[in-house]
């Protein structure tokens, strides 16, 4: 009887070592785990019949949860799946009477959200594709000056995190360029680039799935991927809404009056562009507002209804040629040569034109999937999934963002 916990503890120790080093199992370590689990299963087979359909070994549990790579798939290309399977196996102690069981609690897997901005060679499809996520800076941060910023004046060096629930970044509030021609020995003019240090805190965005019968995972191998993608989409959608229209404030952490992020629409100092004559005229005047500040915007963001209104603009009395190229246009969606992204987080009648590289998505905890098989889930033979993350948002140069009124 004493031999059995030793086998399981040895298997868990292998996982714990890999987890502490933030890596997948090596081939040798995987073989060790298989050996320990087979020793446990051999003991079970000699003491009582196994449960029909219950998986055996690491591969068996991967198959149960739809985690096994398909034919011809390189195992290393399925890092997320592999870590999930490994985490499930690591949580397998001996249950009542020596039978195999999964413990209560959650099993955290690899990150499921790609936070880096989309390269310029690709077309951004969402607001989150536009926003940079520089590596976090700690209190000992000491960069090479040549690496500061993603572009001149972008303040794109990344918000400072100290491992707590808060982060800090610099926001430029005044930009007065007084550069001038000066003769020898004359006093040089002073330009004003006022910076404020903003102290903000991370907000949690999370949701749960309803309990899912475990047999569904065995009967429908793609269910795990379906649920993960649905929950990832839900989290990204809420994060995008918060980045655009969050109504929070930069206050002390946990202040209930500031439970939301400070979104673009509620950031002090952003430009407001009023409606002028028609949609195309208004859009062009927004570009002029950007030009007046020396800003080169890289994307529009607008509600689907407004994007449709632009696409359906026609010459004459609405019966002539489509002004933006019509349904057969082969180029990416653009407006005055600037890429356009739609978002359901914007109310129709308002668009945002911005240089999105002057903003930052600050990540304290990347979106993470956890699976709970304990408590009521254990007694009902179900699993509950949770996806959550901790995020902040920084608008470092507010005038690089224009909120455009599209309503006549």
PDB file of C-alpha atoms in Angstrom, residues 11 26 35 37 171 224-225 235 346 366 403:
ATOM      1  CA  UNK A  11       5.056  11.357 -11.426  1.00  0.00           C
ATOM      2  CA  UNK A  26      11.205  16.171 -22.248  1.00  0.00           C
ATOM      3  CA  UNK A  35       6.411   4.236 -16.216  1.00  0.00           C
ATOM      4  CA  UNK A  37       1.485   5.534 -14.135  1.00  0.00           C
ATOM      5  CA  UNK A 171       1.279  60.312 -20.336  1.00  0.00           C
ATOM      6  CA  UNK A 224     -12.373  20.989 -25.877  1.00  0.00           C
ATOM      7  CA  UNK A 225     -11.134  23.214 -28.727  1.00  0.00           C
ATOM      8  CA  UNK A 235     -12.854  37.375 -23.033  1.00  0.00           C
ATOM      9  CA  UNK A 346     -18.679  51.201 -30.481  1.00  0.00           C
ATOM     10  CA  UNK A 366      -2.362  36.770 -19.676  1.00  0.00           C
ATOM     11  CA  UNK A 403     -13.278  60.651 -31.418  1.00  0.00           C
TER      12      UNK A 403
END
